[in-house]
Structures are given as C-alpha cells and as structure tokens.
CSV table of C-alpha atoms and ligand atoms in Angstrom, one decimal:
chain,number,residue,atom,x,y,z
K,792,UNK,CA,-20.4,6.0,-8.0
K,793,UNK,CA,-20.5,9.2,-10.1
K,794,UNK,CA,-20.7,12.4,-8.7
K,795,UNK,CA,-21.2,16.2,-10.0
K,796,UNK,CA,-18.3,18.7,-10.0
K,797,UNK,CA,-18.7,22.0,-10.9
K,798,UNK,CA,-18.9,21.1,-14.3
K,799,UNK,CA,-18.4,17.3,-15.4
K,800,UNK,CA,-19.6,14.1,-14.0
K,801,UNK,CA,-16.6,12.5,-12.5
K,802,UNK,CA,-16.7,8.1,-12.5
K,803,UNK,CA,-14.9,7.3,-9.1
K,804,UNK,CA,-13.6,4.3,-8.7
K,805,UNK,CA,-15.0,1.8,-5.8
K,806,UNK,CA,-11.7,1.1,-4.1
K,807,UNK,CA,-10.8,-1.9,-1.2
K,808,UNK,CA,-7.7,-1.4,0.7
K,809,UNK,CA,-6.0,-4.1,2.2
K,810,UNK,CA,-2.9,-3.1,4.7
K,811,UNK,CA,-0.8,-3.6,7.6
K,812,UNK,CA,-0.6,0.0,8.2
K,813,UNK,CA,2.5,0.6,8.7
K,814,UNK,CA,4.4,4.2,7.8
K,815,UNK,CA,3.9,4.0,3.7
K,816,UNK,CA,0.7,2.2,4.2
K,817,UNK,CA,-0.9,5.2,6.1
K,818,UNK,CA,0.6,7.1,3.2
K,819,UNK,CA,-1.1,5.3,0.8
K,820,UNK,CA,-4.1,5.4,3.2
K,821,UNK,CA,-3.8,9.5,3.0
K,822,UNK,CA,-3.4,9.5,-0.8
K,823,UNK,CA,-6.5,7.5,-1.4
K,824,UNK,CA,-8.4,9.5,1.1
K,825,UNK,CA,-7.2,12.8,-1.4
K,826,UNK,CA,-8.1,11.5,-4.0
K,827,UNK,CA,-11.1,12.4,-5.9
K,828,UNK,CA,-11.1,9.7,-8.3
K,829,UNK,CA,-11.4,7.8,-5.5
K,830,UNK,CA,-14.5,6.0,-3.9
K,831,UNK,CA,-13.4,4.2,-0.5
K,832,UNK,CA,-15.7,1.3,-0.2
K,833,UNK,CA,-13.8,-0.4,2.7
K,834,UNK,CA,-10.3,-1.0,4.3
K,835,UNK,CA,-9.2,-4.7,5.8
K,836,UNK,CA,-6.5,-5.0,7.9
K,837,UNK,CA,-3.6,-8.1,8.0
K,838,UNK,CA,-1.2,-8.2,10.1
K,839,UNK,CA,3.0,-7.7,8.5
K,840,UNK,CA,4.5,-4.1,9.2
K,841,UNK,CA,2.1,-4.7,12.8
K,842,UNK,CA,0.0,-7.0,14.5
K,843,UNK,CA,-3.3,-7.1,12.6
K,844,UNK,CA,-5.1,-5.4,16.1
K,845,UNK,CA,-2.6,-2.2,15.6
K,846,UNK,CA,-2.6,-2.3,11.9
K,847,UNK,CA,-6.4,-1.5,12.1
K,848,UNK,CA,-6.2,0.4,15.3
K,849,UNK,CA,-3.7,2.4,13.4
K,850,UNK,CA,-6.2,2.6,9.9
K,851,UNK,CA,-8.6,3.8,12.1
K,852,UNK,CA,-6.8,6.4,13.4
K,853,UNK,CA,-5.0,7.4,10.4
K,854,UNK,CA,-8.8,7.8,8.5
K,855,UNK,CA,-10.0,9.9,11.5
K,856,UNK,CA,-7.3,12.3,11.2
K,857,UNK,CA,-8.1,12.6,7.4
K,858,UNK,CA,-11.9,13.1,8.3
K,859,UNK,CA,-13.0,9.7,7.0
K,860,UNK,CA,-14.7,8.3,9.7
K,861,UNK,CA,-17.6,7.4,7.1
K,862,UNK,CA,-15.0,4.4,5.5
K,863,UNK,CA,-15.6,0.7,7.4
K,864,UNK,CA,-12.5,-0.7,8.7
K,865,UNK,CA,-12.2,-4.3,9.1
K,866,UNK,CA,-10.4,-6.6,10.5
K,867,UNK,CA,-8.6,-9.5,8.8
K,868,UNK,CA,-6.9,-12.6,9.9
K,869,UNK,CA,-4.1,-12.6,12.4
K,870,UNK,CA,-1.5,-15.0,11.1
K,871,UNK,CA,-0.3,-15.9,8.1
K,872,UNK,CA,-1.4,-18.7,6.6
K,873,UNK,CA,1.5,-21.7,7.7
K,874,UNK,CA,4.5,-19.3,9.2
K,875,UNK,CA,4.4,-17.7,12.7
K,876,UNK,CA,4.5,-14.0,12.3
K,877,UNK,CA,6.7,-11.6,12.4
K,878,UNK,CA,6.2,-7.7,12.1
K,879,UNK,CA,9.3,-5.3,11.7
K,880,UNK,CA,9.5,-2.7,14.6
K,881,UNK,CA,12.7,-1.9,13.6
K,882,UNK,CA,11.3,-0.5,10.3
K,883,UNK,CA,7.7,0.9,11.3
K,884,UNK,CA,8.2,2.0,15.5
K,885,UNK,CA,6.7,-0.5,17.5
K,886,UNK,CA,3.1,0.8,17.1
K,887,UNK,CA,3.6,0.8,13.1
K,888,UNK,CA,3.3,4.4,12.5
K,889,UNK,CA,6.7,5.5,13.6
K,890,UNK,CA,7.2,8.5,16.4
K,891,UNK,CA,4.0,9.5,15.2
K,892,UNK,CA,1.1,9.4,18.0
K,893,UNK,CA,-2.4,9.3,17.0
K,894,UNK,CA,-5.6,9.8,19.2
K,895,UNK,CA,-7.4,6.5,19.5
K,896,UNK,CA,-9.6,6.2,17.2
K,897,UNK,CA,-13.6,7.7,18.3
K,898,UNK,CA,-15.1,4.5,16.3
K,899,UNK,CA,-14.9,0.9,16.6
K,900,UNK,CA,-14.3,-1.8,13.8
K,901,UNK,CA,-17.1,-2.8,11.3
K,902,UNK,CA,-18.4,-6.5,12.8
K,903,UNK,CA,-17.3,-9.0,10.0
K,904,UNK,CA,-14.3,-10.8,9.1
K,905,UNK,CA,-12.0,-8.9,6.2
K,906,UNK,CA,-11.8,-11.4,3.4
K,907,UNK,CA,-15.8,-12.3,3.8
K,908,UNK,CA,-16.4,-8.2,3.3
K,909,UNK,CA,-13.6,-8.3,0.2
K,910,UNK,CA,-16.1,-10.9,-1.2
K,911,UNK,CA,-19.1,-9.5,-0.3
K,912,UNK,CA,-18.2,-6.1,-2.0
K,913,UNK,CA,-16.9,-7.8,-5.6
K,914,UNK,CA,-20.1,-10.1,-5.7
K,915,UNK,CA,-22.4,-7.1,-5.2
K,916,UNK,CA,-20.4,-4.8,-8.2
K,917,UNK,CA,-19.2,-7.3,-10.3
K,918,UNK,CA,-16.1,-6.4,-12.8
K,919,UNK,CA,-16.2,-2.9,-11.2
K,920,UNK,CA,-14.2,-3.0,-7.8
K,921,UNK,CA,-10.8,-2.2,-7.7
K,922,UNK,CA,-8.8,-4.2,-4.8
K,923,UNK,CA,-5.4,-3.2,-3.8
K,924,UNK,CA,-3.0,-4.8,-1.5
K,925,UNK,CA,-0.4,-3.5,0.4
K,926,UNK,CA,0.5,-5.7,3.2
K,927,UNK,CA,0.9,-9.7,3.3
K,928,UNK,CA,-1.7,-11.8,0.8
K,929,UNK,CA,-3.1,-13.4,3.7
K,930,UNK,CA,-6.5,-12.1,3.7
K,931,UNK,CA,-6.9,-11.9,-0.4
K,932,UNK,CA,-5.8,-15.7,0.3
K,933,UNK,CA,-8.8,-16.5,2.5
K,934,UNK,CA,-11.0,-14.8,0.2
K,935,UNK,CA,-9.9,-16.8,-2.8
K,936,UNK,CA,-11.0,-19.9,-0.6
K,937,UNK,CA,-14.3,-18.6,0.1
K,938,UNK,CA,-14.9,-17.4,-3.5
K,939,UNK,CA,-13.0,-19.3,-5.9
K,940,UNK,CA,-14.6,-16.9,-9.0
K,941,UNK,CA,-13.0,-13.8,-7.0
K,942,UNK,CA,-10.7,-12.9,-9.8
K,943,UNK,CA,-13.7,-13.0,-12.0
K,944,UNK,CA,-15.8,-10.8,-9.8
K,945,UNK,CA,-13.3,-8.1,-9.3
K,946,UNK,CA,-12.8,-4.9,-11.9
K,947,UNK,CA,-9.1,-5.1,-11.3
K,948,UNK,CA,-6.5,-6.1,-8.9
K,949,UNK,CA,-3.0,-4.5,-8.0
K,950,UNK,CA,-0.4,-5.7,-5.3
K,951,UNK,CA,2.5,-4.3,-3.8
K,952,UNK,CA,4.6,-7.4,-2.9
K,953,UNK,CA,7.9,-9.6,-4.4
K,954,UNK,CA,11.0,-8.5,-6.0
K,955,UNK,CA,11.2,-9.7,-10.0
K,956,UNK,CA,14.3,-8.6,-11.2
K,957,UNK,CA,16.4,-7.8,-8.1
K,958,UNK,CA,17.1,-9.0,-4.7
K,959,UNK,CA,14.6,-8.8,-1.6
K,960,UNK,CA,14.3,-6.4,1.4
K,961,UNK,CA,14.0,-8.5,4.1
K,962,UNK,CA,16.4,-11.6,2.5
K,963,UNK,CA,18.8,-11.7,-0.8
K,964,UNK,CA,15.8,-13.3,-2.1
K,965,UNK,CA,12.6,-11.8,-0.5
K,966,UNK,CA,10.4,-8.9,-0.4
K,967,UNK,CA,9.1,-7.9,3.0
K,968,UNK,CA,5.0,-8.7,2.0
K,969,UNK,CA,5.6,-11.9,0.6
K,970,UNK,CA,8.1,-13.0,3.0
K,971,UNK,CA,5.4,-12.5,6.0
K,972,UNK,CA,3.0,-15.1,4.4
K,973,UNK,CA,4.8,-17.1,1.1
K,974,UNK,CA,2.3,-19.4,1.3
K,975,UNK,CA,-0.7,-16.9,0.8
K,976,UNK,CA,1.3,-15.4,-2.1
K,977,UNK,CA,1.4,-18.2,-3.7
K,978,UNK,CA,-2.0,-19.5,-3.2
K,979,UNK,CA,-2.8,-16.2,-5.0
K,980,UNK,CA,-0.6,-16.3,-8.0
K,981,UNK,CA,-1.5,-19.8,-8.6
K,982,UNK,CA,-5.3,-18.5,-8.5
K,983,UNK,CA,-4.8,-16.6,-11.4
K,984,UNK,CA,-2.6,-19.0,-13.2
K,985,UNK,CA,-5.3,-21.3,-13.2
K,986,UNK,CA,-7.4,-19.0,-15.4
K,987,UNK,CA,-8.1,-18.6,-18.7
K,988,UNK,CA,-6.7,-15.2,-19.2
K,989,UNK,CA,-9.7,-13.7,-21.3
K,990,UNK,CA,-11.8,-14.2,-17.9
K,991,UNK,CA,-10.4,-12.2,-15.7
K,992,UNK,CA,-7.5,-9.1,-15.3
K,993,UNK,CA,-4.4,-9.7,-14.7
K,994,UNK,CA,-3.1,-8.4,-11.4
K,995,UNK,CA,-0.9,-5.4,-11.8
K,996,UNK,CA,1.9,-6.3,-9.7
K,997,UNK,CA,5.0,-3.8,-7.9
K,998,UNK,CA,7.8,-5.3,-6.9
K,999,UNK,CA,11.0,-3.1,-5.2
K,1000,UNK,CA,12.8,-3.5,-8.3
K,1001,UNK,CA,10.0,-0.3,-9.1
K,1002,UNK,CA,8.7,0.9,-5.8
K,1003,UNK,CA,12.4,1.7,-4.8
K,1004,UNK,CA,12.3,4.3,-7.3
K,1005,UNK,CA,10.1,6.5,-5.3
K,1006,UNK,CA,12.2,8.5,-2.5
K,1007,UNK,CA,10.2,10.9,-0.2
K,1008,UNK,CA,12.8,13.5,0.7
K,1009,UNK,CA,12.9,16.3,3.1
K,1010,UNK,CA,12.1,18.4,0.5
K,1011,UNK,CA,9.5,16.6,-0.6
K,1012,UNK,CA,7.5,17.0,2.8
K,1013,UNK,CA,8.6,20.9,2.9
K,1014,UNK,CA,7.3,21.3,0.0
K,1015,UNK,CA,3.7,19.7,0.6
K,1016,UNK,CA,4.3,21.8,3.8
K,1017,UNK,CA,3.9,25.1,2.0
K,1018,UNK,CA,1.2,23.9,-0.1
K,1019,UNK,CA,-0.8,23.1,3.2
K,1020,UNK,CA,-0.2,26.8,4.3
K,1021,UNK,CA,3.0,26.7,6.6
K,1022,UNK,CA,5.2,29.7,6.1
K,1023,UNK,CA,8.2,29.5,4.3
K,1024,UNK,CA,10.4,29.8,7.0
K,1025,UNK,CA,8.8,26.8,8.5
K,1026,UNK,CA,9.2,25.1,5.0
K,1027,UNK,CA,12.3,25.5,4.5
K,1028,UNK,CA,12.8,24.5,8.3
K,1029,UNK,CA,11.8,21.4,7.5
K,1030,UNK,CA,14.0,20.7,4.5
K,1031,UNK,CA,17.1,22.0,6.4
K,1032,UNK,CA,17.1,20.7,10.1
K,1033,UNK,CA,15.0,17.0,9.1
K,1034,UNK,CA,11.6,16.6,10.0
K,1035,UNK,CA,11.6,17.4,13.6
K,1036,UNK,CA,7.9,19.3,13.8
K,1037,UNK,CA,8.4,22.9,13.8
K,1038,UNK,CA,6.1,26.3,14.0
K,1039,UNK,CA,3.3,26.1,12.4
K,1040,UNK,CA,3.5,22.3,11.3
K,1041,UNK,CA,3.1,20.8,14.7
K,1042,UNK,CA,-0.3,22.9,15.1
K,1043,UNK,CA,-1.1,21.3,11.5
K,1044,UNK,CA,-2.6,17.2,12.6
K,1045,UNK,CA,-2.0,16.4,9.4
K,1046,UNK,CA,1.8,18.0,8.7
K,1047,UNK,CA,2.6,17.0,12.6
K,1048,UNK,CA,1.7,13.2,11.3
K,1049,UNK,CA,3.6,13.2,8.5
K,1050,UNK,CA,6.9,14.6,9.7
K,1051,UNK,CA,6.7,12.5,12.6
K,1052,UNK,CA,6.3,9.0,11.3
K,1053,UNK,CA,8.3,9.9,8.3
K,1054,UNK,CA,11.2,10.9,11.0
K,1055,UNK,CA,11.4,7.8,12.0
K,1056,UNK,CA,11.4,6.1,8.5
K,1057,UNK,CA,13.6,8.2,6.9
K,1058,UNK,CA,16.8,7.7,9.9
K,1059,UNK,CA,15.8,4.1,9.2
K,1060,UNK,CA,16.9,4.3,5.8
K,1061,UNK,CA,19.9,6.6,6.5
K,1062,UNK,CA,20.9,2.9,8.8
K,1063,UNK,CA,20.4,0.6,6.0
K,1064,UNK,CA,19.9,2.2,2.4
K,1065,UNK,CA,22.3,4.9,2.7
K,1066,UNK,CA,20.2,8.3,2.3
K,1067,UNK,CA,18.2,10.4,4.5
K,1068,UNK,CA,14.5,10.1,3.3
K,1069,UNK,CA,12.4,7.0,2.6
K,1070,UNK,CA,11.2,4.3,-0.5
K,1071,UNK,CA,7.5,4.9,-0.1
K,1072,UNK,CA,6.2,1.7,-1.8
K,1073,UNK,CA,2.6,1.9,-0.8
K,1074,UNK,CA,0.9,4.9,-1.9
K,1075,UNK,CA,2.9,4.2,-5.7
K,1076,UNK,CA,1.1,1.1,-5.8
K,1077,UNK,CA,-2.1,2.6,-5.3
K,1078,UNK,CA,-1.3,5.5,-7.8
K,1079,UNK,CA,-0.3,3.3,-10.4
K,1080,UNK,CA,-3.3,1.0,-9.5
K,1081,UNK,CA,-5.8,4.5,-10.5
K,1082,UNK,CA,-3.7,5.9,-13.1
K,1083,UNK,CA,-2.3,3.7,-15.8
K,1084,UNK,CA,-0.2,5.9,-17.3
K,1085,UNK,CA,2.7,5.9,-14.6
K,1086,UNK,CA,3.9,2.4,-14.9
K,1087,UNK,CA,4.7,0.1,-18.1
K,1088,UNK,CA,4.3,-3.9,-17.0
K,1089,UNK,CA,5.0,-7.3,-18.9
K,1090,UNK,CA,3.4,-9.9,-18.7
K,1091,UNK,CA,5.1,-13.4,-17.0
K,1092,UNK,CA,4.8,-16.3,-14.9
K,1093,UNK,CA,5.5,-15.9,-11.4
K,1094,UNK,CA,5.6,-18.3,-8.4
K,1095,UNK,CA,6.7,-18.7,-4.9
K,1096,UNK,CA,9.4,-20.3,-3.2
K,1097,UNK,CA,7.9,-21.3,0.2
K,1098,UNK,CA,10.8,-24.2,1.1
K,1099,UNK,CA,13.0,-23.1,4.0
K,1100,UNK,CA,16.2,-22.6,2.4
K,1101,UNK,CA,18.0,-19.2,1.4
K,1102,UNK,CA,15.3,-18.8,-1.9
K,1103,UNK,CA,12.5,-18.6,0.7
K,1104,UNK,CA,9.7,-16.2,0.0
K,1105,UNK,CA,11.8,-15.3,-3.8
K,1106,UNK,CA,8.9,-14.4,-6.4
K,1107,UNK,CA,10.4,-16.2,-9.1
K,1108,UNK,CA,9.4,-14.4,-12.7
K,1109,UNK,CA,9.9,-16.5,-15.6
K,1110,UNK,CA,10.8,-14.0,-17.7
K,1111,UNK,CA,12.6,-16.5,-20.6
K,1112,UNK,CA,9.3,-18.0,-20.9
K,1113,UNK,CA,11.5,-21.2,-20.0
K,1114,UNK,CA,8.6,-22.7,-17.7
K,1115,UNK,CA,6.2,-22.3,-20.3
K,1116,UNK,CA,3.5,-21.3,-18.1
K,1117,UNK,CA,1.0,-18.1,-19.3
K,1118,UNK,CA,1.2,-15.4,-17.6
K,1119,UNK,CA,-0.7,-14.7,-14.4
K,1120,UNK,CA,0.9,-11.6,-13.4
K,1121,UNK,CA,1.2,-7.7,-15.3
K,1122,UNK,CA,4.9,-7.3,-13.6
K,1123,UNK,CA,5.6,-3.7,-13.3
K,1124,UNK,CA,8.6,-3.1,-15.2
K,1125,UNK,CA,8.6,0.7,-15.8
K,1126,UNK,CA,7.4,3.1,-13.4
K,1127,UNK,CA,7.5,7.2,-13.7
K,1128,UNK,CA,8.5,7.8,-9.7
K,1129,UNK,CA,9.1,11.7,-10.3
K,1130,UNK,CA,5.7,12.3,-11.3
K,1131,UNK,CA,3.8,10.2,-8.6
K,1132,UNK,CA,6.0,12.1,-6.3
K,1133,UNK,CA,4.9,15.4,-7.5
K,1134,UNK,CA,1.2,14.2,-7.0
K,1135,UNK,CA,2.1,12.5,-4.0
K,1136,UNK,CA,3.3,16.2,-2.3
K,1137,UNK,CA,0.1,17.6,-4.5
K,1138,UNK,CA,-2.5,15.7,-2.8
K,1139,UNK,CA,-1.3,14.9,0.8
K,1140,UNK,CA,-0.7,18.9,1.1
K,1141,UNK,CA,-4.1,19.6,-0.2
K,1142,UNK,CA,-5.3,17.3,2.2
K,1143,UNK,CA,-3.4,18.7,5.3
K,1144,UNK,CA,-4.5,22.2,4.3
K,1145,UNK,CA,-8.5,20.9,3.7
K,1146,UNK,CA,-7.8,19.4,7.4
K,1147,UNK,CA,-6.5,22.1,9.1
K,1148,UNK,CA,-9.2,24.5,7.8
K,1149,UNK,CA,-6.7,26.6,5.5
K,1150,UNK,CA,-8.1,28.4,2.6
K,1151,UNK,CA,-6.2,27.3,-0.9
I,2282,LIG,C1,6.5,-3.4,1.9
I,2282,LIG,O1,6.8,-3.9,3.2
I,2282,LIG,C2,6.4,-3.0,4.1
I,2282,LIG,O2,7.4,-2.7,5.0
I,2282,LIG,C3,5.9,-1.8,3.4
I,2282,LIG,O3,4.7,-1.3,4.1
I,2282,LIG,C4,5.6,-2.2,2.0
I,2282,LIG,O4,4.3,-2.7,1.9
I,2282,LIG,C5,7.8,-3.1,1.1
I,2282,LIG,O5,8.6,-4.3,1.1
I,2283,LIG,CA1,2.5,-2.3,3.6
C-alpha cells in the first residue's frame, strides 16, 4: 500500500505477525504499530511465552492500547506440533505480559484459523508480504502443509528463533522458540531446504547469539519517557529508583505499560543473566526484518535436533559446509543493537506521546 506524506509517496510494507505475546513480543507488537513503514495486514497468535488464548487475548489488548483496533487478530493452533506444551511464567508473569494489566480487549478475534489467513494473505499479494515470526514455528508449520509453494508466495520471511553459534536459553543446546515446537522448526527449515534457492528468499534468521545484544535498560525507558512528554524529574525517576510507575508515567497507558511489564522482565534477568534490564529479542527481529542495514547474515545449512537427549531442540548450523547441504537459512551473524535501541526508545516514545494526546 503507498500512502502520501507531506511530501513523498511512502511504499509500506504489508506485514504478518506471528507471536506468543509475551513481554518482547508486545514490544515488537508496539514497534510495528510505530512504525510508518509499516502496513499491519494481520497478527496470528501461537501459543510458547503463553497459552495461545492469552497470547491473543494479550495481542488484542496490547493493539487496543496502541489504537489499532483496525489490525485482525487471529488465532492459531494450540499445541505444538508432537510435544506437550509448555509456556514460561517464570519469564513472562503468568498472563504473559508481566505485572502489566491491560483492559480486556473491546473486540473479539477475527473468525478463521491463523495459518489458513497466513496463506490466504501471501496467495492474494504474491512476492510482496513480509511474514515475521516471533514465537514457536507451529503455525508457519501448518501453513507450509496447507500451501506447500508458501515460500514462493511470500516477499520475505524473517524468524526470531535457535541459537547458531552459542548455547540455548531454555537448555545448553536450545533457544526458547524452537524448544516449544522442534518439530515445527524443522518442518520449516527443511521447507526451504528443499528449494531451489533462485525461487524463493531465504529466511532471515535471529538467533540469541544476536538478539542478546540488544539490552533495554532503565535508561533506555527514561529516556523514551521524556520523549513521550514526562518531566524530567519523572525521567530521571525512572532511571534511578527502577521502573516502578511514577508521576506523570502511570497517567501515561502507554509509559504505565511499558514500565510495568518491563519491571517484571528486567528483575527476571537481574535472577538469571546478571544485570538489571532486559534482552529484547522480538522487536530486533522485526527491525532488522524492515531495515536491512542493521544486521549482516551468512548463508548455511541449518537443522533440528528433535531426539530426546541433551541436543534437543539445538539448531544445528553447518557452518564448515561439512554436510554439504545449500543453504536454507540467511543466519544473522552481525547485528548493530545500539542503533535499533535508539529507534526502539525513538518510536515507542513517539507512540506513547501520540497515545496520550501530547503535542511533539
Ligand atoms: C524468545 O523466547 C521468548 O521468551 C521471547 O518472546 C523470544 O521470542 C527468546 O528466546
Ligand atoms: Ca516471542
């Protein structure tokens, strides 16, 4: 879709979210909304951080609060594809968005099934649609079942999801998203692998070995604070004491959300990573999924270990070539986190202070 600006004719770029909202996915849900490059065509939910029901009760919520009740939110399937679930309270609050409380949502869920509405919106815009995951593969899976010539139809994909160089979150070997469904990560790799690579994009894969590099810190969120209006004092409130909602920020929805799911995911990595603020994997991927420029990949082979023993769920890369496989993944081997953390702070507080009504 193009639209005009005050002078130029900006090409935005028909974009399908699929998460399992989740504290960094609601982050990458208020970056997209930001963004003006952006044209939101649909978000499916999976379930991973949350059940899938929460994940899009929480989607829903999250786009009401950024005004976007215009974007249809679907739901996806419920399990992954062979393993039981499992969701990680401990790292999202036990509704997925941390202490952070959101009015229920005013609008239901679109009618349809996720991965049919993934399908449906690449066969309709062939070679234009940009999909981006950022939960478990489980619904990109299904779609690949229904649509075999996905890849083909699709503009570009990007994932965040595996670990390529170092070890996992969630095991030595595994990544939280691929640990939740192995089996639909692999299904999708091997999708691509079976291509001849002139037909279709690679995806643009982000593994923690990159997305680790982007910390949110206090500071960070006082400073999108004072770009969405709050006083200095408050600002620098913020930065000082933690992100406990102060003055004028807990009358702002948008800074109130923020500092309260982000509370809660920053003392969880205080407990395990050893720093007070957060890795905020999601909204990279979907930075460096719109702008090219803040990430360098390679090309490899990359599969799945879905066995049961300690390598479970490990993306293995075969970066020796050893396999002799092509490639069927862009791996994400450079990744410039200070700059997507600048526009990160630039966009969500120009979205909090378009929310709360303040004038820029
Ligand atoms: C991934 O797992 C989830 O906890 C995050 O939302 C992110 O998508 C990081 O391993
Ligand atoms: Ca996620």
């Amino acid at each position: 879709m193009t639209e005009l600006g005050s002078d130029a004719v900006v090409e935005r770029v028909p974009l399908i979210l699929d998460v399992d909202t989740g504290i960094d996915d609601s982050l990458a849900l208020l970056y997209a909304c930001a963004s003006p490059e952006v044209d939101l065509l649909a978000v499916t939910c999976v379930g991973g951080n949350t059940h899938a029901r929460q994940a899009a009760r929480n989607t829903l919520a999250v786009l009401e609060l950024a005004g976007r009740t215009d974007v249809p939110v679907l739901l996806g399937r419920e399990e992954p594809l062979v393993k039981p679930l499992e969701t990680s309270a401990e790292t999202h609050g036990p509704e997925g968005l941390g202490y952070a409380t959101l009015p229920e949502a005013t609008r239901p869920l679109e009618p349809g099934h996720a991965s049919e509405r993934i399908v449906e919106l690449a066969r309709a815009r062939p070679g234009e649609v940009l999909l981006v995951t950022l939960g478990p593969l489980t619904n990109l899976a299904v779609a690949l079942e229904r649509e075999p010539n996905l890849p083909q139809l699709l503009g570009a994909y990007a994932l965040m999801g595996g670990a390529y160089r170092g070890s996992g979150n969630t095991t030595p070997a595994a990544e939280w998203n691929v640990y939740v469904d192995p089996d639909a990560a692999r299904a999708v790799f091997a999708a691509w692998a079976a291509l001849d690579t002139s037909d279709a994009p690679r995806p643009l894969a982000m593994g923690l070995e990159v997305t680790e590099r982007a910390r949110l810190l206090p500071g960070h969120v006082a400073a999108l604070a004072r770009l969405a209006g709050a006083p200095p004092e408050d600002a620098a409130a913020l930065a000082r004491d933690g992100l406990q909602a102060v003055g004028s920020v807990a009358a702002d929805p948008v800074l109130r959300f923020l500092a309260d799911a982000l509370r809660f995911y920053f003392e969880f990595h205080a407990r395990y990573d050893g720093f007070y603020g957060a890795f905020v994997h999601d909204p990279f991927v979907v930075a460096a999924a719109l702008d090219a420029s803040l990430v360098r990949s390679n090309p490899v082979f990359v599969d799945v270990e879905t066995g049961s023993g300690p390598a479970h769920a490990m993306t293995v890369a075969d970066w020796r070539g050893l396999t002799r496989r092509p490639p069927n993944l862009d791996v994400v081997v450079e990744a410039n986190a200070d700059r997507f953390l600048e526009e990160l702070v630039e966009r969500l507080g120009g979205l909090a202070a378009l929310c709360a009504g303040v004038a820029l």
